[in-house]
XYZ file of C-alpha atoms in Angstrom:
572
model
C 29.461 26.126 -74.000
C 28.337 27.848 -70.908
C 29.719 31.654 -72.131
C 31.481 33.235 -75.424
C 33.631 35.944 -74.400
C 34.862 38.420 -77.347
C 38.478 40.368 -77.003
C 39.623 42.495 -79.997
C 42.844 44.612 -80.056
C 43.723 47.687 -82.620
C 46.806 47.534 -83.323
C 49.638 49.851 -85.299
C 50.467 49.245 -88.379
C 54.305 49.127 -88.066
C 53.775 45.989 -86.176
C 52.768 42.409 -87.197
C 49.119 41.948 -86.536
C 49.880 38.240 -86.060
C 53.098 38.417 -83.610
C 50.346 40.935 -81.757
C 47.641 39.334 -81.961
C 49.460 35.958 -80.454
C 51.038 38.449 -77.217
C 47.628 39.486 -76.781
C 46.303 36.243 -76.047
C 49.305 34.967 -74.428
C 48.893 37.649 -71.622
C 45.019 36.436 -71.530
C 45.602 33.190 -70.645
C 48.438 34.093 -68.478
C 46.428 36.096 -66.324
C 43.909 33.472 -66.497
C 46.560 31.156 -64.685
C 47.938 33.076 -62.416
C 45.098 35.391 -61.328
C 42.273 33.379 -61.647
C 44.280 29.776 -60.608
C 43.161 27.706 -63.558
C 45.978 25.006 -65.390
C 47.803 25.409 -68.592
C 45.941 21.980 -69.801
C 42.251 23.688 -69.509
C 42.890 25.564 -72.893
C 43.575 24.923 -76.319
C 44.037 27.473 -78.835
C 42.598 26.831 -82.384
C 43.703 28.757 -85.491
C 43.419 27.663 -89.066
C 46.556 28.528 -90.005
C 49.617 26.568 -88.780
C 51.717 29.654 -88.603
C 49.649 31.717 -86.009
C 50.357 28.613 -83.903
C 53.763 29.114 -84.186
C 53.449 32.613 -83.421
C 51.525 31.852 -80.318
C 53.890 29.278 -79.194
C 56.701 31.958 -79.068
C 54.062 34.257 -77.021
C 53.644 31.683 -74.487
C 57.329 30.478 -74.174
C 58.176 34.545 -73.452
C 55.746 34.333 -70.453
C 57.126 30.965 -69.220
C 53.762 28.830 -69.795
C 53.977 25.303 -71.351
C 52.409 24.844 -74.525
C 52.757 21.704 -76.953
C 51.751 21.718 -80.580
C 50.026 17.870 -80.707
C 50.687 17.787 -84.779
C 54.411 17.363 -85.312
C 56.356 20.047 -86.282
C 59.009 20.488 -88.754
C 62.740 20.202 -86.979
C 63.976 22.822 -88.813
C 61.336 25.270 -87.532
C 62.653 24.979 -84.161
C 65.280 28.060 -83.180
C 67.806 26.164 -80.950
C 68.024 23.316 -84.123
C 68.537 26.638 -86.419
C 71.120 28.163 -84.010
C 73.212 24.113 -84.487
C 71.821 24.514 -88.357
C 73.722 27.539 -88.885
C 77.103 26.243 -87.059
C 77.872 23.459 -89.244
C 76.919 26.039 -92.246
C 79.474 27.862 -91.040
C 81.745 24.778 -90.395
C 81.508 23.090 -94.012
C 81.310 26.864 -95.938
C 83.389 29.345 -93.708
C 82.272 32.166 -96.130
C 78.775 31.712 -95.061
C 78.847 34.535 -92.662
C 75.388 34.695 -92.008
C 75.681 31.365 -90.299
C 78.720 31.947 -88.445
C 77.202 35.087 -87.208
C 73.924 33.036 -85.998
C 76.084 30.414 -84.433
C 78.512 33.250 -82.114
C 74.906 35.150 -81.366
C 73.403 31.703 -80.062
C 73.602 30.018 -76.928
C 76.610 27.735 -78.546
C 79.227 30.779 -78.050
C 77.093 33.430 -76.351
C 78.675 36.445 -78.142
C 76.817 39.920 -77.147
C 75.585 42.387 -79.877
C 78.757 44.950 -79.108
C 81.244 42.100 -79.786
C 79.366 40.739 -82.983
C 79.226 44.918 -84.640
C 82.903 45.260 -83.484
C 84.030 42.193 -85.881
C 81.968 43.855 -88.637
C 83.416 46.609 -88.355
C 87.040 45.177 -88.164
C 85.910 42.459 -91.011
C 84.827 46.073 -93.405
C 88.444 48.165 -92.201
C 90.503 44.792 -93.276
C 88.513 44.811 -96.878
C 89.267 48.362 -97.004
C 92.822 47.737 -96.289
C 93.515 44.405 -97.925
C 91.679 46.308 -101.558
C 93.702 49.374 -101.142
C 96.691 47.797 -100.978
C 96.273 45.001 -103.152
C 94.016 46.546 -105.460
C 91.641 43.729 -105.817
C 88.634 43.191 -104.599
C 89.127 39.999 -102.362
C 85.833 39.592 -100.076
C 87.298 38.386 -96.377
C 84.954 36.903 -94.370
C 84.099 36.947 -90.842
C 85.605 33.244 -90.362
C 89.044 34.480 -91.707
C 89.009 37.766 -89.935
C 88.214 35.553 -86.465
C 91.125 33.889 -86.838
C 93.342 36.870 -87.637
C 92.068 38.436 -84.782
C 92.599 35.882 -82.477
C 96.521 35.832 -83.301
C 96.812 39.779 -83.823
C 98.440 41.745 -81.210
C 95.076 44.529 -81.839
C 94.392 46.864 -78.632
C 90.976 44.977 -78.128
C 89.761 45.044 -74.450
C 90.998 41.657 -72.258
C 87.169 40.306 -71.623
C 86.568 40.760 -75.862
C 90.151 39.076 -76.595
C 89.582 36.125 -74.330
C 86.349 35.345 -75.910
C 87.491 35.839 -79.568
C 90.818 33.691 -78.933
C 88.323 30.609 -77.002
C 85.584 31.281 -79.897
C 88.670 30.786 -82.920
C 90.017 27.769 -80.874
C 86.933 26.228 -80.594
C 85.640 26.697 -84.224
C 89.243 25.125 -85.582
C 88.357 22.181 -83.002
C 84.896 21.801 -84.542
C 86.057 21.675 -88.284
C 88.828 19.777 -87.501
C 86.284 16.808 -86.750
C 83.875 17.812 -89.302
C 86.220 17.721 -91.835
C 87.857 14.203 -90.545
C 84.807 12.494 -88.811
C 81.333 10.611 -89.938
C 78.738 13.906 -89.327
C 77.444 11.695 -86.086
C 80.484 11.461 -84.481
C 81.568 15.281 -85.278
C 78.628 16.341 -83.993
C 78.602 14.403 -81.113
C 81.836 15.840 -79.838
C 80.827 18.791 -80.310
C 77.943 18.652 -78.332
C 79.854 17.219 -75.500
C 82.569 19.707 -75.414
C 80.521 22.565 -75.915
C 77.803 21.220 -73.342
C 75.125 21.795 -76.022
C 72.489 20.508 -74.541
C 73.373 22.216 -71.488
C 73.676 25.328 -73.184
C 70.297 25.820 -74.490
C 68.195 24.381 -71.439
C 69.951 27.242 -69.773
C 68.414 29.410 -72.144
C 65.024 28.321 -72.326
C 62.330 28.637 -70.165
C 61.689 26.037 -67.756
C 58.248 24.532 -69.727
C 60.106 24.388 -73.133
C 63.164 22.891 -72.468
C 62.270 18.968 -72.298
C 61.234 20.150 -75.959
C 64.248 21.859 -76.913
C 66.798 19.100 -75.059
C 64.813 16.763 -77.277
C 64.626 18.640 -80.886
C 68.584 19.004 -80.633
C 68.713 15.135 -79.925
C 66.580 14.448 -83.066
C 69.635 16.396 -84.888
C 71.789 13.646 -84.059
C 69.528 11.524 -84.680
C 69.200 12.617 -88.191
C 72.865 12.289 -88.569
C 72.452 8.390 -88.230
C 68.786 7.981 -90.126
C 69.922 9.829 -93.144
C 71.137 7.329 -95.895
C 72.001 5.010 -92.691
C 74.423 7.132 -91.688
C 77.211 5.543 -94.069
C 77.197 7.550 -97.184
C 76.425 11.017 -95.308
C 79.058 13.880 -95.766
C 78.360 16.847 -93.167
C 77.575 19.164 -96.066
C 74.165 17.020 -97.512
C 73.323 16.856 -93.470
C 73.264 20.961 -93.453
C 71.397 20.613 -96.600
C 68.800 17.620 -95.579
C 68.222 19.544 -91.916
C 67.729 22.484 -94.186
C 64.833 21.068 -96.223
C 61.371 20.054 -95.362
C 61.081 16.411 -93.989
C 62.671 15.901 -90.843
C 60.079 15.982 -87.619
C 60.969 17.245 -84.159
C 59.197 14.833 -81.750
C 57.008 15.531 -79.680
C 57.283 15.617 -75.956
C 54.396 15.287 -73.866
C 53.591 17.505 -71.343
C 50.980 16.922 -68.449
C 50.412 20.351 -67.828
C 50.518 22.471 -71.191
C 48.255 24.279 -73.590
C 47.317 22.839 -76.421
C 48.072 24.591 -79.900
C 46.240 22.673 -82.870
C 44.618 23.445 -86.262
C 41.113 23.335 -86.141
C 41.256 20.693 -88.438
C 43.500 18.853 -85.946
C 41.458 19.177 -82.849
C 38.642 16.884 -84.912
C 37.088 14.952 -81.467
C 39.309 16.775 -79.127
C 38.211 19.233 -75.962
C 39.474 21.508 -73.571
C 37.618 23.745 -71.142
C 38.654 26.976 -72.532
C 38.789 27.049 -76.655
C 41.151 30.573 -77.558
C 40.208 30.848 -81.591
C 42.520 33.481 -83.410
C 42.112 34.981 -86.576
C 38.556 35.091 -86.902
C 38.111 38.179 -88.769
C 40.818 37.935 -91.859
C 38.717 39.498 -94.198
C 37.616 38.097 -97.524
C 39.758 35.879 -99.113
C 41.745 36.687 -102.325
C 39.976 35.650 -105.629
C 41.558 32.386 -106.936
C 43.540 32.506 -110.337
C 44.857 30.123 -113.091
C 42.589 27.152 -111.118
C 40.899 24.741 -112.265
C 36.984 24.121 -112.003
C 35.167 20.474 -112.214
C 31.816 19.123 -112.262
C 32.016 15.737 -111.683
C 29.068 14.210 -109.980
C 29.439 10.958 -107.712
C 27.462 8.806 -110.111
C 28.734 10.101 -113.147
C 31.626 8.154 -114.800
C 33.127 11.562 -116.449
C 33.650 15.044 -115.489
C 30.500 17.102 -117.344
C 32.938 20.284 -117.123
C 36.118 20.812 -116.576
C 37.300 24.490 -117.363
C 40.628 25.957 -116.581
C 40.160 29.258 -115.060
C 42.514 32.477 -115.405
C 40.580 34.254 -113.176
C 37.891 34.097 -110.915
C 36.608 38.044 -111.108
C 36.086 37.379 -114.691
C 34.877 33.980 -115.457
C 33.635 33.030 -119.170
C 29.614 32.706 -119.100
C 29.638 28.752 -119.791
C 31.566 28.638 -116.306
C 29.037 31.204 -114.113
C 26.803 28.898 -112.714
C 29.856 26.478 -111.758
C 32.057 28.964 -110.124
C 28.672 29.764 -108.257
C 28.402 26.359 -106.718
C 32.187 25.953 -105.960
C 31.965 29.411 -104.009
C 28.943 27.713 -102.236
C 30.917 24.913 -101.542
C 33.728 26.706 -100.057
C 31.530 29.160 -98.035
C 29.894 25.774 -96.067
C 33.116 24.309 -95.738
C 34.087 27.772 -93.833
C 30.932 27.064 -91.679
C 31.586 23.617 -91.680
C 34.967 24.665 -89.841
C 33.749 26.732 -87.272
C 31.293 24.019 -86.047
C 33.805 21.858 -85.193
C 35.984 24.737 -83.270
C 32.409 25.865 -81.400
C 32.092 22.222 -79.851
C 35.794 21.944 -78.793
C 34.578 24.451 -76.394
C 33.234 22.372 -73.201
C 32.815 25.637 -71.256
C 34.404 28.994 -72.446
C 34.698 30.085 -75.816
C 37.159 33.327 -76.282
C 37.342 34.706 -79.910
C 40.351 36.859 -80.987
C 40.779 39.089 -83.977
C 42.137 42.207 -85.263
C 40.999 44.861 -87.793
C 41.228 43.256 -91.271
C 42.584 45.636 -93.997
C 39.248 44.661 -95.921
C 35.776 43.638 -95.278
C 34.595 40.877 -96.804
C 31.127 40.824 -97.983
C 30.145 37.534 -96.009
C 30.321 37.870 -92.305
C 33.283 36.528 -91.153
C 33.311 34.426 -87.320
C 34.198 37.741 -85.934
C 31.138 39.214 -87.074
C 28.992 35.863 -86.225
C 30.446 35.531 -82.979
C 30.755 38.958 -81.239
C 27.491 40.023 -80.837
C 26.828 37.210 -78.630
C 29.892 37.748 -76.898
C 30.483 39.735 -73.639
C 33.346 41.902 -74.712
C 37.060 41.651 -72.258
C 39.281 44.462 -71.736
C 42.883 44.015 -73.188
C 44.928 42.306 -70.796
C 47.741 44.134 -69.259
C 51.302 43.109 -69.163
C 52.066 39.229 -68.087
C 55.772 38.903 -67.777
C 55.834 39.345 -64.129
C 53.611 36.185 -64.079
C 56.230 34.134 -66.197
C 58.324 31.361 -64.486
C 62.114 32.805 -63.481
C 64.514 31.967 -66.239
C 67.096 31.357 -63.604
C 65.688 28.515 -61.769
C 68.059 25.783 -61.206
C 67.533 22.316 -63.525
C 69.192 19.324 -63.584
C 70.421 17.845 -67.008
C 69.692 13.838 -66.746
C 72.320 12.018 -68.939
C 73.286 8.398 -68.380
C 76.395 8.264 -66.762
C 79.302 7.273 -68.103
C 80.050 2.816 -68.959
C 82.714 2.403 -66.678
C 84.090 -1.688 -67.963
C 86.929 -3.067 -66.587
C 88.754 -5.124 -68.956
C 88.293 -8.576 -68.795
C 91.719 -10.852 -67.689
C 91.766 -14.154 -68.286
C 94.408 -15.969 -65.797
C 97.545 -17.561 -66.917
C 97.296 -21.575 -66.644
C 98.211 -22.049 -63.190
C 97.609 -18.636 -61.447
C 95.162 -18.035 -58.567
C 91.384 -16.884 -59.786
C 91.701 -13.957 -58.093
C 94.317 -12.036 -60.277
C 94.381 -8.102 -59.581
C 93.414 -5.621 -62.290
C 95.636 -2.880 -62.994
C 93.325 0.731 -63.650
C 95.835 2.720 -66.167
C 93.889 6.460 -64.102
C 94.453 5.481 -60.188
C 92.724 7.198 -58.075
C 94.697 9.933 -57.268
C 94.369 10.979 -60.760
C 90.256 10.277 -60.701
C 90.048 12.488 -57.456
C 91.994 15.441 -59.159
C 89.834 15.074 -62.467
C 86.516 15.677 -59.657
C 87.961 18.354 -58.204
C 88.840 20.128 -61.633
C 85.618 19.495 -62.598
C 83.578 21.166 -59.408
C 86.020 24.453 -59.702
C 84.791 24.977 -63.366
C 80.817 24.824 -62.052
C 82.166 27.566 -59.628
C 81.594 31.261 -60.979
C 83.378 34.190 -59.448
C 80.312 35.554 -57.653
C 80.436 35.019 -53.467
C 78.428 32.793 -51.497
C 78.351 29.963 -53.731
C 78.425 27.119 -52.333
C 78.696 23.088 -54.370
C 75.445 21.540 -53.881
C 74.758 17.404 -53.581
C 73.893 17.673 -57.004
C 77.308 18.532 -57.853
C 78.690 16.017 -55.775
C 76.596 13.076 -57.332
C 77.750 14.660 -60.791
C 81.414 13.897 -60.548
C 80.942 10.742 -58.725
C 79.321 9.410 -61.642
C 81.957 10.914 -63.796
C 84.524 9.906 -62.667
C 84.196 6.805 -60.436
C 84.148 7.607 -57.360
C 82.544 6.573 -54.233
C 80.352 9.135 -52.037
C 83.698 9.133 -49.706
C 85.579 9.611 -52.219
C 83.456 12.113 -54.289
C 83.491 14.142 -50.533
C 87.028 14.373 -50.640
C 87.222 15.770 -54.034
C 84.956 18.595 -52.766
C 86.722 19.333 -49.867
C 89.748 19.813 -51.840
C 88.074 21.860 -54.474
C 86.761 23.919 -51.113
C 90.541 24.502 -49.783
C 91.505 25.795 -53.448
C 88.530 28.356 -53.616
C 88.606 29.425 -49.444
C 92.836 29.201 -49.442
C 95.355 31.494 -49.761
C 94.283 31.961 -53.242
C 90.783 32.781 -52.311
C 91.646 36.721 -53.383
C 91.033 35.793 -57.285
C 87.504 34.382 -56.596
C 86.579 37.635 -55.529
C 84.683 40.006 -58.606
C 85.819 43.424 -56.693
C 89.733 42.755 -56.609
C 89.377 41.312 -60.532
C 89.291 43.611 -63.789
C 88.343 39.963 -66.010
C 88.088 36.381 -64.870
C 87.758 33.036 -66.610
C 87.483 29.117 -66.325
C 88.525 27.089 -68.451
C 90.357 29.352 -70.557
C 91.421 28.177 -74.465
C 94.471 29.722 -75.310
C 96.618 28.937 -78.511
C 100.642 29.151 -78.774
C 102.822 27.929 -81.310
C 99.964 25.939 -83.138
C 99.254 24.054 -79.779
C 95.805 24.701 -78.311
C 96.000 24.812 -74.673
C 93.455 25.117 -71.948
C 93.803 27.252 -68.503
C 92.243 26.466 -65.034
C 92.127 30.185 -64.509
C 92.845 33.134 -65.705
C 92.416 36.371 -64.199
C 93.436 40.351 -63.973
C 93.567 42.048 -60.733
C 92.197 45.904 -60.702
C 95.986 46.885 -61.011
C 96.102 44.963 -64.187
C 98.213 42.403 -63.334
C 97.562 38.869 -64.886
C 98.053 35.607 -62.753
C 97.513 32.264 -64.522
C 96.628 29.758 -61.849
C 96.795 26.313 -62.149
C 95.137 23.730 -59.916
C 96.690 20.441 -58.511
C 95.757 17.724 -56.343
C 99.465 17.313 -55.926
C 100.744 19.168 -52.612
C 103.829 20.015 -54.203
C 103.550 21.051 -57.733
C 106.098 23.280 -58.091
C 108.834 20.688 -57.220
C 107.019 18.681 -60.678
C 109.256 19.656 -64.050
C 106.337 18.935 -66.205
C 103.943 20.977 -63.883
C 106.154 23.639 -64.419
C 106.510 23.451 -68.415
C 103.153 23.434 -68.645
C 102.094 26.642 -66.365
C 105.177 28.422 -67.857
C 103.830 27.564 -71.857
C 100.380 29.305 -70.593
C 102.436 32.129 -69.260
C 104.165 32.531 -72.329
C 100.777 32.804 -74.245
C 99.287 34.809 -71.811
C 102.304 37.442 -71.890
C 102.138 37.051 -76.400
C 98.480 38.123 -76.297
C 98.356 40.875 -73.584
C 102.238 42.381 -74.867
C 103.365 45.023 -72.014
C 101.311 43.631 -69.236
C 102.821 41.820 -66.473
C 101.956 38.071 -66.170
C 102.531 35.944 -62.952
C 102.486 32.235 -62.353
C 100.709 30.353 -59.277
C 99.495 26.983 -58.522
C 97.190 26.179 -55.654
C 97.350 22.505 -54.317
C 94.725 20.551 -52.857
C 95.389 22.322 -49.406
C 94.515 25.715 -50.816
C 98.438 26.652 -50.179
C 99.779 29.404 -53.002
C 102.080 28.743 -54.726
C 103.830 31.091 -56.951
C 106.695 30.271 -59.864
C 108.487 32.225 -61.991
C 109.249 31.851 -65.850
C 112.764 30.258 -64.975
């Protein structure tokens, strides 16, 4: 250990002196990294409680730098597994609204604070209403009031309505295969349609998300461990993922900082040791313990005296409690030896102003004076990685088998297999597929990533993939180009769930121009959709539930073919 350096910060009461503590020394190291161009992997940060770790681990994620806790941690302590936790709370008990709440607030439905107090407040007017008039008092919960909502006719505001009509539709999807479906397979098709995975790397900073990608795979993994997978009902899963037990695994990094007990980092070393909590004070007298002499080479306890209280022991136990406070104080010693040598060059000591002095010096108090003392560090986050950085989600693509024929008894070798989706039908899927990844902002263009994407999908050669992406260009840069562009739009969506008379049905777009006219446009790799009865049906069924949920507001029809030509239908 070449140097000790000391850092202490005084902090206000009204805020956790652990959550502070843990920024502090995030924005340390950061500046360490980015200032002084050392590597996440030169420290390690020792505490001898498990839960500063965790508090640290949250400090570093917020500043973008990689950190891995080498001693597994529980799955449940993990927020993304929480955010999955709480939907299928919410799934098997709708009343739970806690959970539902947790689930629309997470990255699984994205709701925004103003959305999630509005259906509070419309969840405490219906109680008021439904008690008045009833005169009982029935408790509705936010599940029921969601699904009011989404088939009331309420003056809510068109981007709020759209997401609370896709947010019912998709929660009556999800129980439906909870309640019919092994937990496994529910949950995997729920993770597929609602691009989980997807969903949370988004979210998370570019160092955690290998970690968080693989805590919400050990989720379905627990779905298949758990009793085999055979007996399981969704409800003991909520309660099993619930309970202590189940560990996340652990994903490697190359480049990360190492968060560890200092019982855990027991022949481990990093250049620069970080040690929190070194001054906590004295710790709280033991009660209703238990006290034993037993010597190694004796074949009975001599004492063994059950203690109420350690401030006032009985005289026969004075001398004993003496040497188990002995014991304990070298053990404390003991403790900081081993997180002194993890140090192979820097040694940085944290702490903050315990309520109470203890009357042995704590490491704090050992440590400092032959410290050199470091000014608080200033504010990191401009350091931190940029949450928007583009990632690519690696999934195996999809088994494509071709069914195996076996010839008739006198027929050539060579018989020809019939594919029930032709291509056609492929190369329409692709393009679908590349005008949802398409937001409404300009100047996006479809990268090779993209393309590579839906050839996998869907089968296609590179050619062929090409082709779907020029077509997907012509619908986007056509004559319909006007409702990809944010200033002549009031709302715009992909993919849009709508629901009308009990069928769930799903839009290619939906938007409202800034004279409040709504146009539902449907794409087609067909050049002449509008000459197709069921093309028309269908377009005219989403008009009819587009003109139910906005009543009074004029609703148009349009498809756009695979030229980019407009199209426009009426109801009849």
């Amino acid at each position: 250990m070449a140097n000790s350096l000391a850092s202490r910060g005084v902090l206000p009461e009204e805020e956790s002196y652990a959550v502070r503590e843990a920024q502090q020394a995030a924005r340390w190291i950061s500046n360490q990294i980015h200032e002084q161009g050392l590597k996440p992997r030169a420290f390690m940060v020792l505490s001898r409680k498990r839960s500063r770790l965790g508090a640290m681990h949250s400090a570093l994620q917020a500043l973008g730098i990689p950190s891995e806790q080498p001693e597994k941690l529980e799955l449940n302590q993990i927020a993304a597994v929480q955010d999955v936790i709480a939907l299928l709370d919410a799934l098997v008990s709708p009343r739970h609204n806690l959970s539902l709440a947790r689930a629309l607030k997470s990255p699984l439905f994205r709701w925004p604070d103003a959305d999630l107090v509005a259906l509070a407040d419309m969840v405490r007017q219906a109680r008021s209403a439904v008690q008045a008039g009833q005169d009982r008092g029935l408790e509705l919960s936010w599940w029921d009031a969601l699904q009011h909502l989404a088939g009331s006719h309420g003056g809510l505001a068109s981007a709020r309505r759209a997401r609370l009509v896709d947010t019912a539709a998709r929660l009556m999807r999800y129980k439906a295969w909870v309640d019919s479906l092994p937990p496994h397979d529910a949950l995997s098709a729920i993770y597929e349609e609602g691009q989980v995975l997807a969903r949370f790397a988004e979210v998370a900073a570019p160092a955690q998300r290998a970690s968080v990608v693989a805590a919400l795979r050990d989720v379905l993994l627990q779905s298949l461990v758990q009793e085999g997978g055979r007996f399981l009902t969704a409800y003991r899963l909520v309660r099993l993922l619930k309970s202590e037990g189940a560990m996340a695994s652990v994903v490697q990094k190359n480049d990360a900082v190492r968060l560890l007990t200092v019982h855990g980092a027991k022949g481990l070393e990093a250049d620069t040791v970080l040690l929190l909590d070194t001054d906590g004070g004295s710790p709280v007298a033991e009660s209703m313990g238990v006290l034993i002499d037993w010597p190694g080479e004796a074949p009975r306890p001599q004492c063994f005296v059950f203690l109420a209280r350690e401030t006032r022991p009985p005289v026969c136990a004075e001398d004993l409690l003496s040497s188990e406070q002995q014991a304990r104080a070298l053990e404390e010693i003991n403790a900081l030896y081993v997180a002194l040598t993890r140090a192979e060059h820097r040694l940085v000591v944290s702490s903050f102003t315990p309520h109470r002095r203890g009357e042995k010096a704590s490491w704090w108090e050992r440590l400092q004076p032959l410290g050199e003392p470091l000014e608080t560090p200033g504010d990191a986050m401009a350091h931190g990685f940029d949450a928007g950085d583009a990632f690519e989600m690696h999934m195996l693509p999809p088994l494509l088998m071709a069914p195996e024929v076996s010839p008739l008894k006198g027929e050539s070798q060579a018989a020809e297999l019939v594919v029930e989706d032709d291509l056609r039908t492929r190369l329409g899927l692709a393009m679908h597929r590349l005008l949802q990844w398409h937001p409404s902002e300009t100047g996006f263009e479809w990268g090779q990533a993209h393309v590579l994407a839906v050839a996998r999908e869907h089968a296609l050669s590179a050619a062929q993939a090409q082709e779907a992406l020029t077509m997907a260009r012509h619908v986007v840069g056509g004559e319909g180009a006007w409702a990809w562009d944010a200033s002549q739009l009031a709302w715009r969506g992909n993919e849009v769930d709508m629901v009308w008379e009990g069928v769930g049905s799903r839009l290619d777009r939906l938007v409202q121009t800034v004279d409040g006219v709504w146009w539902v446009i449907d794409f087609k790799s067909h050049l002449a959709p509008e000459s197709q009865p069921a093309y028309l049906t269908q377009i005219r069924q989403y008009g009819q539930a587009v003109g139910h949920e906005q009543r009074g507001a004029v609703v148009r029809l349009a498809f756009i073919n695979a030229l980019g030509q407009w199209r426009e239908v009426g109801f009849k």
